[in-house]
Amino acid sequence: MSNVRSLFYKPLDRAINGVVKADQRDTATIFQELDEYVITRELENHFKKFFNAYNSDANDSNIANMIGVWISGFFGSGKSHFLKILSYLLANQVATDANGVTKQAVEFFDEHKVKDENLRNNIQQAVQHSTDVILFNIDSKADANATEGNAILNVFLQVFNEKLGFCGMYPHIADMERHLDTKGLLAKFQETIETNTGLPWHEVRDSYHFYQDDMVTALSAVLDITEETANKWYEESERNFKLSPELFSKWVKAYLDTKPKDHRVLFLVDEIGQFIGNNSQLMLTLQTITENLGTVCQGRAWVVVTSQAEMDSILGEMTNSRNNDFSKITGRFKTRISLSSSNTDEVIQERLLRKTDTARTELLQVFEKQGDILKNQLTFDKDGPTLKAFDSAESFVINYPFAPYQFQVIQKVFEEIRKIGATGAHLSKGERSMLDAFQLASKS
């Protein structure tokens, strides 16, 4: 037989992101994630469920109650990857590989990747909307010291402001920018600041405390108000700034009103469950944000979140009252998608172990000669766990150089590691993903 490395369709030693991160969006990563994403049987059903909801008629009287999507799943189930792929599709992200080949996200989801024609049509329909997709890991965006309910709302406002080009760090400065933008004076204000300071506005605003005189002068000039009035605003703006889910939703609605009527804003929030923990106030805030966006924006602003499936394993034992609080939040999410790790083998077989045509022929010949021996050697006690062995020549080809039972065993090992506390959680989220493990073994 040929050298093992030569059997595979793609190089075994290529860089593969075993653990998907919401904020990793370099060009090479985007292309690889779209190109190598595997639509398993389970994922096909989940995509159908999502796009059936997403493509609902905007005139549907229930549309305000349909804008929340809750994606849950254990470690290794691929929920973060699923969320990220949704972000690429809904924005119809343009991706370019190392050779300069450029494709839109929807082009990756052809008949080879998506077998179901209705699903392909649903995806095509979804990308017809002009969309602002805001994908973020909430824990990385939140203030490390924030524990009150507004921590979630503050992050939603921050990422929304950043998407619009406003200040993300200081919401009262963003509020000023929003006001100037509404009056068509923001560009003039930015030009005045740069003329007076010699610095671009985005640098000045992040250190606004040091530029009070320049900001007061610029505000007075562009708004045609006295410097005394401008200075009073500057002195009081941070203290007087107010934020509520209703006000936030109105700002999103005001932005949507400047866009075509089918334009949408999507907040895709990774790891919301871990961020909420057992804080009932955070839970209530998420519920209220989703409720207000649905009501005020009438189906044009969506909230899609991910969370661990087994909340007890992350949050610890929760009291009945806390369980009830959590159920109130999930009650605002009409579409619920629960990912399992049951099809991990399909993903590894396609992304890592896919064979060349020549290799398939060679391996089929090997199994024809040695198949009976392999079947006899791989037998398991019927009284023990149900483990898979080679059941056909095709099974041998797609799994080689591994055996089907190894996917089950490794997954169980990682699940047990994850249960042993902080150390286990760290291991399971780092390099020890299933894909990483099999790639490392393949290269050895």
CSV table of C-alpha atoms in Angstrom, one decimal:
chain,number,residue,atom,x,y,z
A,1,MET,CA,0.0,0.0,0.0
A,2,SER,CA,1.1,3.6,-0.6
A,3,ASN,CA,2.5,5.7,2.2
A,4,VAL,CA,-0.3,6.5,4.6
A,5,ARG,CA,0.0,10.3,4.2
A,6,SER,CA,-0.5,10.0,0.5
A,7,LEU,CA,-3.9,8.4,1.0
A,8,PHE,CA,-5.7,11.6,2.1
A,9,TYR,CA,-7.4,14.1,-0.1
A,10,LYS,CA,-6.0,17.0,1.9
A,11,PRO,CA,-2.6,17.3,3.7
A,12,LEU,CA,-2.7,15.8,7.2
A,13,ASP,CA,-0.4,18.5,8.6
A,14,ARG,CA,-2.4,21.5,7.4
A,15,ALA,CA,-3.6,23.9,10.0
A,16,ILE,CA,-7.1,23.0,11.3
A,17,ASN,CA,-9.0,25.0,13.9
A,18,GLY,CA,-10.3,22.3,16.1
A,19,VAL,CA,-11.8,24.8,18.5
A,20,VAL,CA,-13.8,27.5,16.7
A,21,LYS,CA,-13.6,31.1,18.1
A,22,ALA,CA,-16.1,33.8,17.3
A,23,ASP,CA,-13.5,36.5,17.0
A,24,GLN,CA,-11.1,34.6,14.7
A,25,ARG,CA,-12.0,36.1,11.4
A,26,ASP,CA,-8.9,36.3,9.3
A,27,THR,CA,-9.2,35.6,5.6
A,28,ALA,CA,-7.6,32.1,5.7
A,29,THR,CA,-9.8,31.0,8.6
A,30,ILE,CA,-13.0,32.2,7.0
A,31,PHE,CA,-12.3,30.3,3.7
A,32,GLN,CA,-11.3,27.1,5.4
A,33,GLU,CA,-14.2,27.1,7.8
A,34,LEU,CA,-16.7,27.5,4.9
A,35,ASP,CA,-14.9,25.1,2.6
A,36,GLU,CA,-14.4,22.3,5.1
A,37,TYR,CA,-17.7,22.6,7.0
A,38,VAL,CA,-19.5,19.3,6.9
A,39,ILE,CA,-23.3,19.2,6.8
A,40,THR,CA,-24.1,16.0,8.7
A,41,ARG,CA,-27.6,14.4,8.8
A,42,GLU,CA,-28.2,16.1,12.1
A,43,LEU,CA,-26.9,19.5,11.0
A,44,GLU,CA,-29.1,19.4,7.9
A,45,ASN,CA,-32.2,19.2,10.1
A,46,HIS,CA,-30.9,22.0,12.3
A,47,PHE,CA,-30.3,24.2,9.3
A,48,LYS,CA,-33.8,23.5,8.0
A,49,LYS,CA,-35.2,24.4,11.4
A,50,PHE,CA,-33.3,27.7,11.5
A,51,PHE,CA,-34.0,28.8,8.0
A,52,ASN,CA,-37.6,27.9,8.1
A,53,ALA,CA,-38.0,30.3,11.0
A,54,TYR,CA,-35.7,33.0,9.6
A,55,ASN,CA,-37.5,33.1,6.2
A,56,SER,CA,-40.9,33.5,7.9
A,57,ASP,CA,-43.1,36.1,6.4
A,58,ALA,CA,-42.3,39.6,7.8
A,59,ASN,CA,-46.0,40.3,7.8
A,60,ASP,CA,-46.7,37.3,10.1
A,61,SER,CA,-48.4,38.6,13.2
A,62,ASN,CA,-46.2,36.3,15.3
A,63,ILE,CA,-42.9,37.5,13.8
A,64,ALA,CA,-42.1,39.5,16.9
A,65,ASN,CA,-42.1,36.2,19.0
A,66,MET,CA,-39.9,34.4,16.5
A,67,ILE,CA,-36.7,36.4,16.6
A,68,GLY,CA,-35.0,34.4,19.4
A,69,VAL,CA,-32.9,31.3,18.6
A,70,TRP,CA,-31.4,29.2,21.3
A,71,ILE,CA,-28.6,26.8,20.2
A,72,SER,CA,-27.4,24.4,22.9
A,73,GLY,CA,-24.9,21.5,22.9
A,74,PHE,CA,-22.2,19.8,24.9
A,75,PHE,CA,-18.5,20.5,24.3
A,76,GLY,CA,-17.6,19.1,20.9
A,77,SER,CA,-21.1,19.4,19.5
A,78,GLY,CA,-20.0,22.2,17.2
A,79,LYS,CA,-22.5,24.9,18.4
A,80,SER,CA,-19.9,27.7,18.1
A,81,HIS,CA,-19.0,26.5,14.6
A,82,PHE,CA,-22.7,26.3,13.7
A,83,LEU,CA,-23.2,29.9,14.9
A,84,LYS,CA,-20.2,31.1,13.0
A,85,ILE,CA,-21.3,29.4,9.8
A,86,LEU,CA,-24.7,31.0,10.2
A,87,SER,CA,-23.0,34.4,10.5
A,88,TYR,CA,-21.1,33.8,7.3
A,89,LEU,CA,-24.2,32.7,5.4
A,90,LEU,CA,-26.5,35.4,6.6
A,91,ALA,CA,-24.0,38.1,5.7
A,92,ASN,CA,-23.1,36.2,2.6
A,93,GLN,CA,-19.4,36.7,3.6
A,94,VAL,CA,-16.8,36.9,0.8
A,95,ALA,CA,-13.9,34.5,1.4
A,96,THR,CA,-10.5,34.4,-0.3
A,97,ASP,CA,-8.0,31.5,0.0
A,98,ALA,CA,-4.3,31.6,-0.2
A,99,ASN,CA,-4.3,31.3,-4.0
A,100,GLY,CA,-6.6,34.3,-4.4
A,101,VAL,CA,-9.7,32.2,-5.1
A,102,THR,CA,-12.8,34.3,-4.0
A,103,LYS,CA,-16.2,32.9,-3.2
A,104,GLN,CA,-19.3,34.1,-1.4
A,105,ALA,CA,-20.5,32.1,1.5
A,106,VAL,CA,-23.6,30.8,-0.2
A,107,GLU,CA,-21.5,29.4,-3.1
A,108,PHE,CA,-19.9,26.9,-0.7
A,109,PHE,CA,-23.3,25.4,0.1
A,110,ASP,CA,-24.0,23.8,-3.3
A,111,GLU,CA,-25.4,20.4,-4.0
A,112,HIS,CA,-22.2,18.7,-2.9
A,113,LYS,CA,-22.3,20.1,0.6
A,114,VAL,CA,-26.1,20.4,0.9
A,115,LYS,CA,-28.0,17.4,-0.5
A,116,ASP,CA,-31.5,18.7,0.3
A,117,GLU,CA,-32.7,21.0,-2.5
A,118,ASN,CA,-35.3,22.8,-0.3
A,119,LEU,CA,-32.6,23.7,2.2
A,120,ARG,CA,-30.4,25.1,-0.6
A,121,ASN,CA,-33.4,27.2,-1.7
A,122,ASN,CA,-34.0,28.4,1.8
A,123,ILE,CA,-30.4,29.4,2.2
A,124,GLN,CA,-30.6,31.3,-1.1
A,125,GLN,CA,-33.8,33.0,0.0
A,126,ALA,CA,-32.2,34.1,3.3
A,127,VAL,CA,-29.2,35.8,1.7
A,128,GLN,CA,-31.4,38.0,-0.4
A,129,HIS,CA,-32.0,40.1,2.7
A,130,SER,CA,-29.4,42.8,3.3
A,131,THR,CA,-28.2,42.1,6.8
A,132,ASP,CA,-25.9,43.4,9.5
A,133,VAL,CA,-24.5,40.4,11.3
A,134,ILE,CA,-22.9,41.1,14.7
A,135,LEU,CA,-21.1,38.0,16.0
A,136,PHE,CA,-19.4,38.1,19.3
A,137,ASN,CA,-18.4,36.1,22.4
A,138,ILE,CA,-20.1,37.9,25.2
A,139,ASP,CA,-17.5,37.0,27.8
A,140,SER,CA,-14.7,38.5,25.9
A,141,LYS,CA,-16.7,41.7,25.3
A,142,ALA,CA,-18.0,42.2,28.8
A,143,ASP,CA,-16.4,44.2,31.6
A,144,ALA,CA,-14.7,41.7,33.9
A,145,ASN,CA,-16.1,43.5,36.9
A,146,ALA,CA,-19.7,43.7,35.7
A,147,THR,CA,-22.0,41.5,37.7
A,148,GLU,CA,-25.3,43.4,37.5
A,149,GLY,CA,-28.1,42.7,35.0
A,150,ASN,CA,-27.1,45.6,32.7
A,151,ALA,CA,-23.8,43.8,31.9
A,152,ILE,CA,-25.5,42.0,29.0
A,153,LEU,CA,-27.3,45.1,27.8
A,154,ASN,CA,-24.0,47.1,27.9
A,155,VAL,CA,-22.4,44.5,25.6
A,156,PHE,CA,-25.3,44.5,23.2
A,157,LEU,CA,-25.1,48.3,22.9
A,158,GLN,CA,-21.3,48.2,22.6
A,159,VAL,CA,-21.2,45.8,19.7
A,160,PHE,CA,-24.1,47.6,18.0
A,161,ASN,CA,-22.3,50.9,18.3
A,162,GLU,CA,-19.1,49.4,17.0
A,163,LYS,CA,-21.0,48.0,14.0
A,164,LEU,CA,-22.2,51.5,13.2
A,165,GLY,CA,-18.8,53.0,13.6
A,166,PHE,CA,-19.6,54.7,16.9
A,167,CYS,CA,-17.5,54.5,20.0
A,168,GLY,CA,-17.8,51.1,21.7
A,169,MET,CA,-15.9,51.9,24.8
A,170,TYR,CA,-17.9,54.9,26.1
A,171,PRO,CA,-21.6,54.8,25.4
A,172,HIS,CA,-22.2,58.5,26.2
A,173,ILE,CA,-19.7,59.4,23.4
A,174,ALA,CA,-21.5,57.0,21.1
A,175,ASP,CA,-24.7,58.7,22.0
A,176,MET,CA,-23.2,62.1,21.0
A,177,GLU,CA,-22.1,60.5,17.7
A,178,ARG,CA,-25.6,59.1,17.1
A,179,HIS,CA,-27.1,62.5,17.7
A,180,LEU,CA,-24.7,64.2,15.3
A,181,ASP,CA,-25.2,61.5,12.7
A,182,THR,CA,-29.0,61.9,12.9
A,183,LYS,CA,-28.5,65.6,12.1
A,184,GLY,CA,-26.0,64.8,9.3
A,185,LEU,CA,-23.3,66.6,11.2
A,186,LEU,CA,-21.0,63.8,12.3
A,187,ALA,CA,-18.6,64.0,9.4
A,188,LYS,CA,-18.3,67.8,9.8
A,189,PHE,CA,-17.6,67.3,13.6
A,190,GLN,CA,-14.9,64.6,12.9
A,191,GLU,CA,-13.2,66.9,10.4
A,192,THR,CA,-13.3,69.8,12.8
A,193,ILE,CA,-11.7,67.6,15.6
A,194,GLU,CA,-9.0,66.5,13.2
A,195,THR,CA,-8.2,70.0,12.1
A,196,ASN,CA,-8.0,71.2,15.7
A,197,THR,CA,-6.0,68.3,17.2
A,198,GLY,CA,-4.1,66.9,14.2
A,199,LEU,CA,-5.5,63.5,15.2
A,200,PRO,CA,-8.4,61.4,13.7
A,201,TRP,CA,-11.6,61.4,15.7
A,202,HIS,CA,-11.4,57.7,16.6
A,203,GLU,CA,-8.1,58.3,18.5
A,204,VAL,CA,-9.5,61.4,20.2
A,205,ARG,CA,-12.7,59.8,21.4
A,206,ASP,CA,-10.9,56.9,23.2
A,207,SER,CA,-9.0,59.5,25.2
A,208,TYR,CA,-11.8,62.1,25.3
A,209,HIS,CA,-10.9,63.2,28.9
A,210,PHE,CA,-7.8,64.9,27.5
A,211,TYR,CA,-9.6,66.8,24.7
A,212,GLN,CA,-12.4,68.6,26.5
A,213,ASP,CA,-11.6,72.0,25.0
A,214,ASP,CA,-11.3,70.7,21.5
A,215,MET,CA,-14.6,68.7,21.7
A,216,VAL,CA,-16.4,71.7,23.2
A,217,THR,CA,-15.1,74.0,20.5
A,218,ALA,CA,-16.1,71.5,17.7
A,219,LEU,CA,-19.6,70.8,19.2
A,220,SER,CA,-20.2,74.6,19.5
A,221,ALA,CA,-19.2,75.1,15.8
A,222,VAL,CA,-21.1,72.3,14.2
A,223,LEU,CA,-24.3,72.5,16.3
A,224,ASP,CA,-24.2,76.3,16.3
A,225,ILE,CA,-24.5,76.5,20.1
A,226,THR,CA,-22.6,78.5,22.6
A,227,GLU,CA,-19.4,77.0,24.1
A,228,GLU,CA,-21.0,77.3,27.5
A,229,THR,CA,-23.9,75.1,26.4
A,230,ALA,CA,-21.5,72.6,24.7
A,231,ASN,CA,-19.3,72.5,27.8
A,232,LYS,CA,-22.4,71.8,30.0
A,233,TRP,CA,-23.2,68.9,27.8
A,234,TYR,CA,-19.7,67.6,28.1
A,235,GLU,CA,-19.6,67.9,31.8
A,236,GLU,CA,-22.9,66.1,32.4
A,237,SER,CA,-23.2,63.7,29.5
A,238,GLU,CA,-21.6,60.6,31.2
A,239,ARG,CA,-23.6,61.1,34.4
A,240,ASN,CA,-26.9,61.7,32.6
A,241,PHE,CA,-26.6,58.8,30.1
A,242,LYS,CA,-29.4,56.3,30.5
A,243,LEU,CA,-29.8,52.9,29.1
A,244,SER,CA,-32.7,50.4,29.1
A,245,PRO,CA,-33.7,47.5,26.8
A,246,GLU,CA,-36.5,49.6,25.4
A,247,LEU,CA,-34.2,52.5,24.6
A,248,PHE,CA,-31.7,50.2,23.0
A,249,SER,CA,-34.4,48.6,20.9
A,250,LYS,CA,-35.5,52.1,19.7
A,251,TRP,CA,-32.0,52.9,18.6
A,252,VAL,CA,-31.8,49.6,16.6
A,253,LYS,CA,-35.3,50.5,15.1
A,254,ALA,CA,-34.1,54.0,14.2
A,255,TYR,CA,-31.1,52.5,12.4
A,256,LEU,CA,-33.3,49.9,10.6
A,257,ASP,CA,-35.6,52.7,9.4
A,258,THR,CA,-32.6,54.2,7.5
A,259,LYS,CA,-32.3,50.9,5.6
A,260,PRO,CA,-34.4,49.0,3.0
A,261,LYS,CA,-37.6,47.5,4.5
A,262,ASP,CA,-36.2,43.9,4.4
A,263,HIS,CA,-32.9,44.8,6.1
A,264,ARG,CA,-32.1,43.0,9.3
A,265,VAL,CA,-29.8,43.2,12.2
A,266,LEU,CA,-28.6,40.0,13.8
A,267,PHE,CA,-27.0,39.6,17.2
A,268,LEU,CA,-25.2,36.3,17.3
A,269,VAL,CA,-24.0,35.7,20.9
A,270,ASP,CA,-21.6,32.9,21.7
A,271,GLU,CA,-21.5,31.2,25.1
A,272,ILE,CA,-24.4,33.2,26.7
A,273,GLY,CA,-25.1,30.3,29.1
A,274,GLN,CA,-21.7,30.4,30.7
A,275,PHE,CA,-21.8,34.2,31.0
A,276,ILE,CA,-25.2,34.1,32.7
A,277,GLY,CA,-24.2,31.4,35.2
A,278,ASN,CA,-26.8,31.4,37.9
A,279,ASN,CA,-27.4,35.1,37.9
A,280,SER,CA,-31.2,35.5,37.6
A,281,GLN,CA,-30.8,39.2,36.9
A,282,LEU,CA,-28.7,38.5,33.8
A,283,MET,CA,-31.3,36.0,32.7
A,284,LEU,CA,-34.1,38.5,33.1
A,285,THR,CA,-32.1,41.1,31.1
A,286,LEU,CA,-31.6,38.8,28.2
A,287,GLN,CA,-35.3,37.9,28.2
A,288,THR,CA,-36.2,41.6,28.2
A,289,ILE,CA,-33.8,42.6,25.4
A,290,THR,CA,-35.1,39.8,23.2
A,291,GLU,CA,-38.7,40.7,24.0
A,292,ASN,CA,-38.2,44.4,23.3
A,293,LEU,CA,-36.3,43.8,20.0
A,294,GLY,CA,-39.1,41.6,18.8
A,295,THR,CA,-41.8,44.1,19.7
A,296,VAL,CA,-40.1,47.3,18.6
A,297,CYS,CA,-38.3,46.1,15.5
A,298,GLN,CA,-41.1,43.7,14.3
A,299,GLY,CA,-39.0,40.8,13.2
A,300,ARG,CA,-36.1,42.8,11.7
A,301,ALA,CA,-33.7,42.3,14.7
A,302,TRP,CA,-32.8,38.8,15.7
A,303,VAL,CA,-31.0,37.3,18.7
A,304,VAL,CA,-29.2,34.0,18.3
A,305,VAL,CA,-27.3,32.6,21.3
A,306,THR,CA,-25.4,29.5,22.2
A,307,SER,CA,-25.3,27.7,25.5
A,308,GLN,CA,-24.0,24.5,27.0
A,309,ALA,CA,-26.7,21.8,27.0
A,310,GLU,CA,-26.1,20.5,30.5
A,311,MET,CA,-26.5,23.6,32.5
A,312,ASP,CA,-25.9,21.7,35.8
A,313,SER,CA,-22.5,20.6,34.8
A,314,ILE,CA,-21.5,24.3,34.2
A,315,LEU,CA,-23.5,26.2,36.7
A,316,GLY,CA,-23.6,23.7,39.5
A,317,GLU,CA,-26.8,22.6,41.2
A,318,MET,CA,-29.5,25.2,40.7
A,319,THR,CA,-32.5,25.8,42.9
A,320,ASN,CA,-36.0,25.3,41.6
A,321,SER,CA,-36.5,29.1,41.5
A,322,ARG,CA,-33.4,29.6,39.4
A,323,ASN,CA,-34.5,26.9,37.0
A,324,ASN,CA,-37.8,28.8,36.7
A,325,ASP,CA,-35.9,32.0,35.9
A,326,PHE,CA,-33.9,30.2,33.3
A,327,SER,CA,-37.0,28.8,31.7
A,328,LYS,CA,-38.4,32.3,31.4
A,329,ILE,CA,-35.5,33.2,29.1
A,330,THR,CA,-35.7,30.1,27.0
A,331,GLY,CA,-39.4,30.8,26.7
A,332,ARG,CA,-38.5,33.9,24.6
A,333,PHE,CA,-36.6,31.8,22.1
A,334,LYS,CA,-39.2,30.1,19.9
A,335,THR,CA,-36.6,28.3,17.8
A,336,ARG,CA,-34.4,25.9,19.8
A,337,ILE,CA,-31.7,23.8,18.3
A,338,SER,CA,-30.0,21.1,20.3
A,339,LEU,CA,-26.7,19.8,18.9
A,340,SER,CA,-25.2,16.5,19.9
A,341,SER,CA,-21.8,15.1,19.3
A,342,SER,CA,-23.3,12.0,17.7
A,343,ASN,CA,-22.0,12.8,14.2
A,344,THR,CA,-18.5,13.8,15.1
A,345,ASP,CA,-17.2,10.8,13.2
A,346,GLU,CA,-18.8,12.2,10.0
A,347,VAL,CA,-17.0,15.5,10.4
A,348,ILE,CA,-13.6,13.9,11.0
A,349,GLN,CA,-14.1,11.4,8.1
A,350,GLU,CA,-14.9,14.3,5.7
A,351,ARG,CA,-12.5,17.0,6.9
A,352,LEU,CA,-9.5,14.9,7.9
A,353,LEU,CA,-9.8,11.3,6.6
A,354,ARG,CA,-11.3,11.8,3.2
A,355,LYS,CA,-9.3,9.7,0.7
A,356,THR,CA,-8.2,10.2,-2.9
A,357,ASP,CA,-9.8,8.1,-5.6
A,358,THR,CA,-6.7,6.1,-5.9
A,359,ALA,CA,-6.5,5.5,-2.2
A,360,ARG,CA,-10.2,4.3,-2.1
A,361,THR,CA,-9.4,1.7,-4.7
A,362,GLU,CA,-6.4,0.5,-2.8
A,363,LEU,CA,-8.3,0.3,0.5
A,364,LEU,CA,-11.2,-1.5,-1.1
A,365,GLN,CA,-8.8,-4.2,-2.3
A,366,VAL,CA,-7.2,-4.5,1.1
A,367,PHE,CA,-10.6,-5.0,2.7
A,368,GLU,CA,-11.5,-7.6,0.1
A,369,LYS,CA,-8.5,-9.6,1.2
A,370,GLN,CA,-8.4,-8.9,4.9
A,371,GLY,CA,-11.9,-7.9,5.7
A,372,ASP,CA,-12.9,-11.2,7.4
A,373,ILE,CA,-9.8,-11.2,9.6
A,374,LEU,CA,-10.5,-7.6,10.7
A,375,LYS,CA,-14.2,-8.4,11.5
A,376,ASN,CA,-13.1,-11.4,13.6
A,377,GLN,CA,-10.4,-9.4,15.4
A,378,LEU,CA,-12.7,-6.5,16.3
A,379,THR,CA,-15.4,-8.2,18.3
A,380,PHE,CA,-16.9,-6.9,21.6
A,381,ASP,CA,-18.5,-8.6,24.5
A,382,LYS,CA,-22.3,-8.3,24.0
A,383,ASP,CA,-22.7,-7.6,27.7
A,384,GLY,CA,-20.5,-4.5,27.6
A,385,PRO,CA,-20.9,-1.2,25.9
A,386,THR,CA,-22.2,-1.1,22.3
A,387,LEU,CA,-19.1,-0.3,20.2
A,388,LYS,CA,-18.9,-0.1,16.5
A,389,ALA,CA,-16.7,-2.4,14.4
A,390,PHE,CA,-16.1,-2.5,10.6
A,391,ASP,CA,-19.4,-3.5,9.0
A,392,SER,CA,-18.6,-3.0,5.4
A,393,ALA,CA,-15.8,-2.2,2.9
A,394,GLU,CA,-17.1,1.5,2.9
A,395,SER,CA,-16.8,1.7,6.6
A,396,PHE,CA,-13.2,0.5,6.4
A,397,VAL,CA,-12.3,3.1,3.7
A,398,ILE,CA,-13.8,6.2,5.4
A,399,ASN,CA,-12.4,5.4,8.8
A,400,TYR,CA,-8.9,4.2,7.9
A,401,PRO,CA,-6.4,4.3,9.6
A,402,PHE,CA,-8.8,4.2,12.6
A,403,ALA,CA,-11.6,1.9,13.6
A,404,PRO,CA,-15.2,3.1,14.2
A,405,TYR,CA,-15.2,2.3,17.9
A,406,GLN,CA,-12.3,4.7,18.5
A,407,PHE,CA,-14.5,7.7,17.8
A,408,GLN,CA,-16.9,6.6,20.5
A,409,VAL,CA,-14.1,5.8,23.0
A,410,ILE,CA,-12.3,9.1,22.6
A,411,GLN,CA,-15.5,11.1,22.9
A,412,LYS,CA,-16.3,9.3,26.1
A,413,VAL,CA,-12.8,10.0,27.5
A,414,PHE,CA,-13.2,13.8,26.7
A,415,GLU,CA,-16.7,13.8,28.3
A,416,GLU,CA,-15.3,12.3,31.5
A,417,ILE,CA,-12.3,14.7,31.5
A,418,ARG,CA,-14.7,17.6,31.2
A,419,LYS,CA,-16.5,16.5,34.4
A,420,ILE,CA,-13.5,16.7,36.7
A,421,GLY,CA,-13.6,20.5,37.2
A,422,ALA,CA,-11.6,23.4,36.0
A,423,THR,CA,-8.6,21.4,34.8
A,424,GLY,CA,-10.9,19.1,32.8
A,425,ALA,CA,-12.8,22.0,31.3
A,426,HIS,CA,-9.5,23.7,30.2
A,427,LEU,CA,-8.3,20.5,28.6
A,428,SER,CA,-11.5,19.8,26.7
A,429,LYS,CA,-11.6,23.4,25.3
A,430,GLY,CA,-8.0,23.6,24.3
A,431,GLU,CA,-6.0,21.4,22.0
A,432,ARG,CA,-7.9,18.3,23.0
A,433,SER,CA,-10.8,18.6,20.7
A,434,MET,CA,-11.8,15.4,18.8
A,435,LEU,CA,-10.6,16.8,15.5
A,436,ASP,CA,-7.3,17.9,17.0
A,437,ALA,CA,-6.8,14.4,18.7
A,438,PHE,CA,-7.4,12.5,15.4
A,439,GLN,CA,-5.2,14.8,13.4
A,440,LEU,CA,-2.4,14.4,15.9
A,441,ALA,CA,-2.8,10.6,15.9
A,442,SER,CA,-2.9,10.6,12.1
A,443,LYS,CA,0.4,12.5,11.8
A,444,SER,CA,2.2,10.3,14.4
